[in-house]
Tab-separated table of C-alpha atoms in Angstrom:
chain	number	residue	atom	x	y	z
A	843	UNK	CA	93.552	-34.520	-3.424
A	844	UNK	CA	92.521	-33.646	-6.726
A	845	UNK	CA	95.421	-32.317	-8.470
A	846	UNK	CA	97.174	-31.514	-11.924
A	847	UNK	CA	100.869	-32.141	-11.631
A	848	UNK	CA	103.167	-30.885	-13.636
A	849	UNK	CA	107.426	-31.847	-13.976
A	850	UNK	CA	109.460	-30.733	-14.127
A	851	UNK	CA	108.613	-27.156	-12.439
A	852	UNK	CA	111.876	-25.373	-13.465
A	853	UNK	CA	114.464	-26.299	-16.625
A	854	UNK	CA	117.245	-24.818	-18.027
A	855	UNK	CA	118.331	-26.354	-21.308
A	856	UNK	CA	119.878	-25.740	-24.524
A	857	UNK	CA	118.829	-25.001	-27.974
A	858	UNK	CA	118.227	-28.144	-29.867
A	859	UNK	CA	117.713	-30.628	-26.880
A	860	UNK	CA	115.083	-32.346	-26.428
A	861	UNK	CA	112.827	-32.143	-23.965
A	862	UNK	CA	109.468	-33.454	-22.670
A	863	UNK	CA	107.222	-31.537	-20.154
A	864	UNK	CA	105.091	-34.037	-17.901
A	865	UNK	CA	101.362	-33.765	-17.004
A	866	UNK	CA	98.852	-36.062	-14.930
A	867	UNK	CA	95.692	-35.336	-13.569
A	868	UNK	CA	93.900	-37.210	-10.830
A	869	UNK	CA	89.706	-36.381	-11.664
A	870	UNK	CA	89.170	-38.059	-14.924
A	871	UNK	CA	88.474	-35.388	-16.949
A	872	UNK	CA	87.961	-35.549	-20.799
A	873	UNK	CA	89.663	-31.984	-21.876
A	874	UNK	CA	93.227	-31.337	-20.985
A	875	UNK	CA	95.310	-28.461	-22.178
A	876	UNK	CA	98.710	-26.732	-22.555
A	877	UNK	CA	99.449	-22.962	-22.530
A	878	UNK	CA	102.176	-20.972	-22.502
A	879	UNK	CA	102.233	-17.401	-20.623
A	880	UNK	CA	104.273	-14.639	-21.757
A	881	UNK	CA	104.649	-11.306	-20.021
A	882	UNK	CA	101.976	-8.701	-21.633
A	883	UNK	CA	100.375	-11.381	-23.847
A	884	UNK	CA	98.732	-13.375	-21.369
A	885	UNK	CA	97.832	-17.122	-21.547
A	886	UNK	CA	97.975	-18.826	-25.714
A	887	UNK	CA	96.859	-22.599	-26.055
A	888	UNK	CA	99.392	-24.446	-27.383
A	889	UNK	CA	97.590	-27.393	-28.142
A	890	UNK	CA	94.297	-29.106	-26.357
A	891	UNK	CA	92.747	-32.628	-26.466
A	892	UNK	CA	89.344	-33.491	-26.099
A	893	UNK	CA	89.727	-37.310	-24.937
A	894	UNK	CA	92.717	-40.074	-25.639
A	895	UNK	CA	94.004	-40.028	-29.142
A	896	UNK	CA	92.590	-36.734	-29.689
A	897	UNK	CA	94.740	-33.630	-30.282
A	898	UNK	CA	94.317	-30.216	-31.767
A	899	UNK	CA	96.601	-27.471	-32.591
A	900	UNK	CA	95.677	-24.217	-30.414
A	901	UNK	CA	96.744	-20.405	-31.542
A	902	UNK	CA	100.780	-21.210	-31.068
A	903	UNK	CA	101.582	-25.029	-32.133
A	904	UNK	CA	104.891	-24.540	-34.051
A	905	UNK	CA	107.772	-26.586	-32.136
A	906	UNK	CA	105.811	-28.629	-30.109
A	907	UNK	CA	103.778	-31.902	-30.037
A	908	UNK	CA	101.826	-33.651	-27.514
A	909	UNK	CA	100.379	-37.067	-27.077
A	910	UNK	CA	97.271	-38.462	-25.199
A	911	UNK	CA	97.661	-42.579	-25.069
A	912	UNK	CA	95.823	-42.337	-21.448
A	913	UNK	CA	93.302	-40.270	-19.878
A	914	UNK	CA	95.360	-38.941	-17.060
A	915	UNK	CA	98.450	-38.084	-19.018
A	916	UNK	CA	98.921	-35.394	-21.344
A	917	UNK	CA	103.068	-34.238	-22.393
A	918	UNK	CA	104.171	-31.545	-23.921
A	919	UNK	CA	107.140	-32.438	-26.389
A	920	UNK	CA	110.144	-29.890	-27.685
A	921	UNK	CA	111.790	-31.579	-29.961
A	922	UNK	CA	114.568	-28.932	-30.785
A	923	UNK	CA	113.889	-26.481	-28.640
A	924	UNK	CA	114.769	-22.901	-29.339
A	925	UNK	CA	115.456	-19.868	-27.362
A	926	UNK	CA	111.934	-18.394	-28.141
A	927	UNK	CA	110.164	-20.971	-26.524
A	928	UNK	CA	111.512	-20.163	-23.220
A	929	UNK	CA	108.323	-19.212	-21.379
A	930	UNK	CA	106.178	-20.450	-18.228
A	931	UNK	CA	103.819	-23.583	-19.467
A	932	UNK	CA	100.707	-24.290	-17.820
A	933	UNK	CA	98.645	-28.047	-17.656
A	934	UNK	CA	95.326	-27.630	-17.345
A	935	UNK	CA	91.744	-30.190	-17.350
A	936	UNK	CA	88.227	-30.298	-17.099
A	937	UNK	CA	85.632	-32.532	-17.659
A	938	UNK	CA	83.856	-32.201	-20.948
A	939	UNK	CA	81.203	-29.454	-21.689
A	940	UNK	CA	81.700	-25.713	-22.908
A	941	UNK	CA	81.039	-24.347	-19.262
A	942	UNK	CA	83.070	-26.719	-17.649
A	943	UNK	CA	86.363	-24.391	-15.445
A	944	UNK	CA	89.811	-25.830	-15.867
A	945	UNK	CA	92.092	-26.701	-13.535
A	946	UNK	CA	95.711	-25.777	-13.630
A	947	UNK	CA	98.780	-27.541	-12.997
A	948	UNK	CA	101.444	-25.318	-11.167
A	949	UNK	CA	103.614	-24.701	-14.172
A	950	UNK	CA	107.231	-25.472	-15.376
A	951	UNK	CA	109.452	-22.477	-16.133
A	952	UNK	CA	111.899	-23.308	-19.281
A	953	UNK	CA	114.810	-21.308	-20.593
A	954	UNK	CA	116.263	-22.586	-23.092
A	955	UNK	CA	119.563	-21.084	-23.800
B	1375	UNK	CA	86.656	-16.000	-33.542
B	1376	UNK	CA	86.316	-14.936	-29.998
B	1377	UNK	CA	88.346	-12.474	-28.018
B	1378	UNK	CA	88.525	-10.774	-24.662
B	1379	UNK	CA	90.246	-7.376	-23.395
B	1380	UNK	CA	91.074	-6.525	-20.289
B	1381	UNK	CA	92.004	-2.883	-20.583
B	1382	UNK	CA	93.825	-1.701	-17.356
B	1383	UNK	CA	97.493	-3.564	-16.626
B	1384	UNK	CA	97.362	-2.792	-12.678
B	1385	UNK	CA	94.626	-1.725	-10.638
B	1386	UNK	CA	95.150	-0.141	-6.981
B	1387	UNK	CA	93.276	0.296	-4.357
B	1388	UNK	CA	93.513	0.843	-0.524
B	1389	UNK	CA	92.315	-1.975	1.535
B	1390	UNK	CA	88.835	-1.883	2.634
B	1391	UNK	CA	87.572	-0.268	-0.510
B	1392	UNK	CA	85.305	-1.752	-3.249
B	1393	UNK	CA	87.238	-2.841	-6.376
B	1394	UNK	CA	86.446	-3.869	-10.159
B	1395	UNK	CA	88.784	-5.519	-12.717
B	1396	UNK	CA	87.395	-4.558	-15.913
B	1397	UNK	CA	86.764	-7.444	-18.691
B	1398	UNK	CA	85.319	-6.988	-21.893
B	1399	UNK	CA	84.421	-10.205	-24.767
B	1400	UNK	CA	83.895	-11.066	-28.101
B	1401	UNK	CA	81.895	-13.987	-29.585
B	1402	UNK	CA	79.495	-14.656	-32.396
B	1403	UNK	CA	77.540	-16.983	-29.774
B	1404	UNK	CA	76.333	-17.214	-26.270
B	1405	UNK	CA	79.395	-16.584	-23.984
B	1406	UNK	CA	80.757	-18.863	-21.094
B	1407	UNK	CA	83.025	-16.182	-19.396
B	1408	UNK	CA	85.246	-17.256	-16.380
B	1409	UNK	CA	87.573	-15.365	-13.978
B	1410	UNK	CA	90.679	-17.070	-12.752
B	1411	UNK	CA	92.819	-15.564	-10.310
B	1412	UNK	CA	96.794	-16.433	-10.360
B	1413	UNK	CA	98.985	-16.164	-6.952
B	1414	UNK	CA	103.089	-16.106	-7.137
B	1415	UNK	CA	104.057	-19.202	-8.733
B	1416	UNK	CA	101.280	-20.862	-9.085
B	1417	UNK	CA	99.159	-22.110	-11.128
B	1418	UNK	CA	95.359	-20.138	-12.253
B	1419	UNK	CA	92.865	-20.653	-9.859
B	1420	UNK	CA	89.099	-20.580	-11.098
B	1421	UNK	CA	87.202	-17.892	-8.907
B	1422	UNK	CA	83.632	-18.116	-11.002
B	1423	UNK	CA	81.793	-18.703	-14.332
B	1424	UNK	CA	78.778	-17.116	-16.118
B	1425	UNK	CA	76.324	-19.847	-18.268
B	1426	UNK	CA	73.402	-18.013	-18.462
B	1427	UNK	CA	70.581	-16.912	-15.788
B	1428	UNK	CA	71.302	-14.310	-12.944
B	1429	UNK	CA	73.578	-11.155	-14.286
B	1430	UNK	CA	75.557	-11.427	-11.249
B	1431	UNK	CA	77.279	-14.273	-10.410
B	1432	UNK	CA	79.036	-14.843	-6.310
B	1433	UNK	CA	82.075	-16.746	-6.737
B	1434	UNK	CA	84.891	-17.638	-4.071
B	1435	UNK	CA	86.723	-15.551	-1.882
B	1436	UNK	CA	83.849	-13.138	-1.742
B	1437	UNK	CA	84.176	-11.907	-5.346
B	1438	UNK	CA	81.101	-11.894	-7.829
B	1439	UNK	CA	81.088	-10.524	-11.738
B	1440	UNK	CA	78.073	-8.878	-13.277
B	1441	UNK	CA	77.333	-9.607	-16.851
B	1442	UNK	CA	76.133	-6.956	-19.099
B	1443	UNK	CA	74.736	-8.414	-22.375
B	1444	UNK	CA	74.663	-4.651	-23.857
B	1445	UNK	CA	77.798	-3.490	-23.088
B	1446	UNK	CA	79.822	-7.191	-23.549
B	1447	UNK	CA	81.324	-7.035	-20.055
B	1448	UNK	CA	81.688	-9.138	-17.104
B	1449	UNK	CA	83.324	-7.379	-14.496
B	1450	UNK	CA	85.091	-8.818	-11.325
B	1451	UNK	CA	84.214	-7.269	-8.166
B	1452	UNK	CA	84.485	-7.525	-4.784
B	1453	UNK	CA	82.995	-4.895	-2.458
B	1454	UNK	CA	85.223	-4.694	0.328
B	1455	UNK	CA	89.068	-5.361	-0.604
B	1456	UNK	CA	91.880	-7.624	1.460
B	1457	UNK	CA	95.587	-7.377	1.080
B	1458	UNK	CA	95.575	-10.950	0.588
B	1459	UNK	CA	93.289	-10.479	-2.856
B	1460	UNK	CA	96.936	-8.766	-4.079
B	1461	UNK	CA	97.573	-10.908	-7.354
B	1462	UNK	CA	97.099	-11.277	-11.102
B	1463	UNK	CA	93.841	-11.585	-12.564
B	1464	UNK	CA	92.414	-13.169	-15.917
B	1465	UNK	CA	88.990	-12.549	-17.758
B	1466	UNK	CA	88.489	-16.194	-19.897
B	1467	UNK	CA	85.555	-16.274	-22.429
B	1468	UNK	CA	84.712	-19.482	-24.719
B	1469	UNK	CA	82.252	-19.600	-27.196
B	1470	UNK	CA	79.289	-21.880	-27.719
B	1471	UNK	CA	80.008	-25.346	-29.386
B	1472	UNK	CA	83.141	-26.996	-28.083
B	1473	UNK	CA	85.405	-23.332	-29.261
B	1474	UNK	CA	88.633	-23.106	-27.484
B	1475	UNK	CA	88.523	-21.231	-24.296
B	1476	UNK	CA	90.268	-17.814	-24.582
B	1477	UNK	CA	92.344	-15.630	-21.964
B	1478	UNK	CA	92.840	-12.126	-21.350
B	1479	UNK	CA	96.324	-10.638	-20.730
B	1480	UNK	CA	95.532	-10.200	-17.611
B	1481	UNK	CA	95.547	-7.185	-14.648
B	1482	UNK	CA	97.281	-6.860	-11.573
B	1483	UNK	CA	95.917	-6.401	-8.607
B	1484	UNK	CA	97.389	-4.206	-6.063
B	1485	UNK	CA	95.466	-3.816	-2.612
B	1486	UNK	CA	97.398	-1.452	-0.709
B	1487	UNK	CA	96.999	-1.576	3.356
């Protein structure tokens, strides 16, 4: 089944742990992407990457990194989390091409206390 | 830099009756526009997409958008509504030339039976 699969779905933490946010998806596609949605301000791109070893900052960056050594695998690093980062983070792919739709991962709810 | 609005929070309507989630865009290209509908805990779901070609585009679960170049809209419709269509809907529009693909803050959707 083709799938985007996020872990973990659910995390409570505390400030200044680190933490990494898992994602792997099963098609092959190029373009995977991380979001964060926050009530009455929708979905903001965190960051995006457009193939392995290729990342770019999206509209909200600050506090997190990501990585893309393989094709399937995409984290989503905090590495000192802080209580304004607690949100609900969305995965997402697609293959390459500007009217390509993505495909979403389930999502991982972190608080970070 | 591109931008969508979606101007109502919550739509209702009884089921059975036609309904429209607005959606409104910004870009200094050609659009790709996209609706995505999201369920309770899960993740966005892609319902359609408008490239270019026909102003009205079918998508799944028997909802379509028509694009109006004038008026910089692409509305989601559906003309006959189901209980089960009860969720949260986002308007996504992306710009031509590889341009980070932007959300809407999104509208409820409450089909009433």
């Amino acid at each position: 089944e083709a799938q985007v699969t996020q872990n973990p779905r659910y995390l409570i933490t505390v400030t200044g742990k680190k933490l990494t946010v898992t994602c792997s998806q099963n098609m092959n596609h190029e373009y995977m992407s991380w979001y964060r949605q926050d009530p009455g301000l929708g979905l903001r791109q965190i960051y995006y990457s457009m193939n392995v070893e290729v990342t770019d900052k999206g509209d909200v960056p600050e506090g997190y990194k990501v990585s893309r050594k393989e094709k399937r695998n995409f984290p989503l690093i905090l590495e000192s989390p802080s209580p304004n980062q607690t949100s609900l983070y969305f995965c997402a792919s697609s293959l390459k091409g500007d009217n390509q739709p993505q495909h979403f991962g389930d999502g991982t709810r972190l608080s970070i206390l | 830099a591109q931008s969508v609005a979606q101007p109502e929070d919550q739509v209702n309507v009884a089921e059975g009756n036609p309904l429209t989630v607005k959606c409104t865009y910004s870009v200094s290209g050609n659009p790709y526009l996209f609706w995505y509908v999201q369920y309770p805990n899960r993740g966005l779901q892609f319902l359609l997409k408008y490239i270019t070609g026909d102003n009205l585009v079918k998508g799944s679960y028997g909802f379509e958008a028509e694009f109006n170049k004038s008026q910089t809209s692409f509305h989601l419709k559906k003309p006959s509504a189901l209980v089960s269509d009860s969720a949260l809907y986002f308007c996504a529009v992306r710009d031509s030339g590889n341009t980070p693909l932007v959300f809407g803050k999104g509208t409820r959707l409450s089909v009433i039976a």
